[in-house]
Amino acid sequence: MKQVMVNLKNGNVTVDDVPASVLKDGGVVVKNYYSVVSSGTDKSLLDLASSSYLGKARKKPDLFKKVVDIAKKEGPLSAYQQTMGRLNKPESMGYSCAGVVVDASNDISFSIGDRVACAGSGFAVHADQVFVPENLCVKIPDNVSFKQASFTTMGAIAMQGVRNANITLGSNVAVIGLGLIGNLTVQILKAAGCNVFGIDINEEKVLSAKKVGLDDGAERSDDHILDMINSFTKGYGFDAVIITAATSSTDPLNFAGTITRKKAAVVLVGVVGMEIPRDIYFQKELNFVVSCSYGPGRYDRVYEELGVDYPIGYVRWTEKRNMESFIDLVSKGKIELDMLVSHEFSIDDATDAYDLVSGKSDEPFMGVLFKYDPKEIVERKDDGAVKVKKVAGTVGVGVIGAGMFASSVLLPALKQINNVSFIGSCAASGLSAKSAKDNFGFQYCTSDYKEILQDENIDAVIVATRNSLHSTLVIDVLNAGKHVFVEKPLATNKEELEKVISAHKSHPDLIVQVGFNRRFAPMAQKIMKFFKNRRGRLMMYYRVNAGKIPEDHWIYDEKEGSSRFISELCHFIDFCRYIANDEIIDYSFKQISSDSIHAKEELENISMNLKFKDGSIATIMYNTIGDASSSKEYVEIMGEDSFVKLTDFKQLILSSHGHSKTSKHYLKTEKGHKEELDAFFSAIKNGDTNTGFFDESVEVTQVTFREK
């Protein structure tokens, strides 16, 4: 299918063929008829992508700081590779569309054939077909066209701005900025019984807004604008000002304060300079609100992606209910949309559309739409791909899952392995699958993982999806007769693990390797060599400064992630198991106590003790409450009159009988990703089933379940 995307390195907009969207629980697959181009959000993304690296840093100082932190901890080369991994992955564009449901999850209220309007960045994108969660879709009334319905998300943004203004019947309201959102805001205010005055730097936009209901208005530079406002409000000033402009200037906020009455509302829907003039806002005791997108639920993963609605008795107007309210106004003839459509493009002409909204063209515009061919055949596999057989003597590889870790760490490491043929890439997001294909040289891409399993040219599959799919995919890959490398964890519960063990026993000639990369790190190998002749016991201490992640992160979702304990702590347990080189015979753990609302995260601050069969012991302290500027991983090992200190896999100190030797990696951390893949493919080529490592991986995984 066709999809519009932007290159984050240089800002180039392209229309590429990508595999079609995959149906997931809690949502629908929609065949698009129309989508609306955002002159605000889309243009901002284009401006960012078109900037130099220095310009990107200035516009996104928070992300730049993260890059600097990575450089300090992991080295400049690591920071560069991770940054390039992000920039090499194109970004989807668009967040407002309308079409027909062609596939629906059986746990929601929508059915195949329903006409729907859709919202959401990353979901309601400019593409022939999209997957959208239930709470970001609303049904289209019979008397509303697809073209009209495609404005629903834009309408919900305007609707939320109006609700934040707390207007009442007869309120005098000013709208500053008469672009698309401004025009929709004007019409919603009129439908609510308000008197509306419009302001824009372009007189033509003021005149245009009057055609859709604006009572009066003026160009911002008009010398008589204050007299006009005084007359319009009978000398009182506006009850509310809604700013829908997009400018770096602070004038909209300054002027809003000037033209309001005391205790009025100033609502920012657009993006403007945020230096608020304190004196006038203080003297008038103004209520300033930054309106959040389409309404309550926005940016809440539990609401948007997991489908958990807010009770209407407590949250009357969620983003979905705002969408429903807007499209209801359209159905009742309260909103004029056809007059707002200035341009309509085929998706094939997306570059022309973005030349228009980005200002490369001087042509005026308002509503810019993409129109899709409903007869377009949508495939789960990239069109025109010629499947080339693998080179003789190489191992054919397919990858399932092409997210940030795979694209910035795992696949770059795979490119360094000799005698490997890159055959197929697969991801639920067609854009991610296509990006992996283009960046790493796979011969085709698909959103259907069965294509990978059925491909006779593929000997081994790398599984790098979210945690919940690991065990199922390992079993499916084994049953397809292929070797499998799976990112940790191997399984998220005891039942899944037992099924994996059973499948492996049924295919003893196939290799299952788990992505416990730290044991393969060059410095880990040096430690093992250092203790290779030991007879005594070891004492190990592994401190992990993991850092905080958002509480709604998918890792905390029982369906997708399980927990950080299962997903991350397994790495450090495996490292200690490897150094001890013996079976774990006992373990215990303690969590910090918490009565905080952030208990989910705080309870993952854990101290864990391991005892090994040879008598060695290890303590792992995993915390999310430390100073982010300190080292992430710190290891001390004592035994045989020797001492080892490992810091972030960048510096290793080996001390024995008064003599020390220090090793350092200056440019990047070396955590063993390339070496673990080297071991995997060497085992395949040599016919070594590597069952010992699999058994150890099972042992480590069992410990993470904390079930004795």
C-alpha angles and dihedrals in degrees: 000000000000122000134175115233139167127222106234092207099059109003096246113157116215139172110223137179108246133169114274124262120275123232113243133181116286099023152064138245109231129197104218124231098172139002130185124232113227112224088196111042097027092046091049090053091049092049091050094046092047092053124100118253088264090050091050090052092052093049094045106033092160092058091043089055089054090053090050091049091051090049091052095048104033104020134261094278091055090049091049094048093049092047092049089047088059096042093046090061111084119229125233118234134214136043108198124070146136134213148116128302109244097172132017137189112244093232097068140069098249125093136198109279097031115137108230143178114216139201140189140085109260090022114050092042133152099275140114090251133016141185113227130178118241097252091057094056133076130183118254116234114240094249094053118088125223088247092056093042092054087072092061097103091048088049091051090054090053090044093054090050091054092048091052089055090062092216124179134203109298096016118154108231133180122207114202111200118033102205122121096298090043092054091049090048091052092053095046090051091050090050087053092054099256132144106237131203119187130209128189138153088237117068091202090063091053091053091046092051090054088063090063097045111289108151096208141333148166144214109260092239094052108127090217098048095110091050090050091050091047090053093044093052095036089243097303101101126232123314088215140005120204115197114207097160127120113217141118089230120108091213096100092058093042094048093044089059091049097053101044130093121238116292091013126147126252112193122190113207098154131050118269140148108294104211097124115203100237099198099060095038089049096045093048093037090227123191107230118193131177104213114225111227115269096348145269111354094041112131090008106120092195090058100037104036104022094042099232105153126210113244109260091224089064103029109030098177115041120168091265093049089048088054091049091048093052096047089048089057089050090050091052093051095249094122124056110209107156091069090055094059106098100161137022121191136182110242086245088067096052093127090060090051093052092045084059099048094039092059098249086122123054091213113120117239142178119171111022116189139186116217120205131206106244089202092059109123111232119208132195089219127060113268120246095016113152110209106222117198117244120267113264113263094023133105113246111225134199125183127209111198124030106190128138097289093049094045098043102035118008102042095043087054090048090054088064093059116099126227096024124130116208104220113161139002122202133187136155086241110067088206092058092047091050092047091053091049094051098041099044104029104250112167095230141358133216143172092218111083091198087072087064093047093049096047109109091200091064116087099169135029128207113210113204103155128123115297099260093066098047101091095041093050093046089055093046092049092050091048088052088058098249136126115248136210109191128188115236135306102056089199137353099221142019095261093054091048093052090053091051091050090050092049091049091051088053090054105037092160093062125083123234112188124178120214097251091143101166093076087059095050114120091239091051088054090052090052091051091049090048091057098033095117098038121137099177132077127270131227114205133189120189117184118190120193094195100171129215128298127188115280091234092055113133090243088075093051109104091213097051112017114015098201143309088260092063096032101045113011089065088073093062095041088054093049091054091044089053095049092046088048091205142091123284105241101173140012142173136181141196129202127203114254118248138181091173125122083240091060094127091065098034093054088062090070096104140173112203130188123202129190122197130208093251091056098259118136136203136194120204118194111193115184141171096186101071131105108286091214094064124086116291098217127027125173132187123185125184131186144109091034087300136116131202127192120186122183121192091324086282101093129034126184118192114191127181131164093344097314124108135192123192127203124188139187106206104181103040145351115265107213098164103259094133092041094051091053090046089055092048096052093040089056090051093049093046095044092241110150090199092212092162092065091046091053090050090049090053090049092052092045091052090055091056090060088062091219116134 
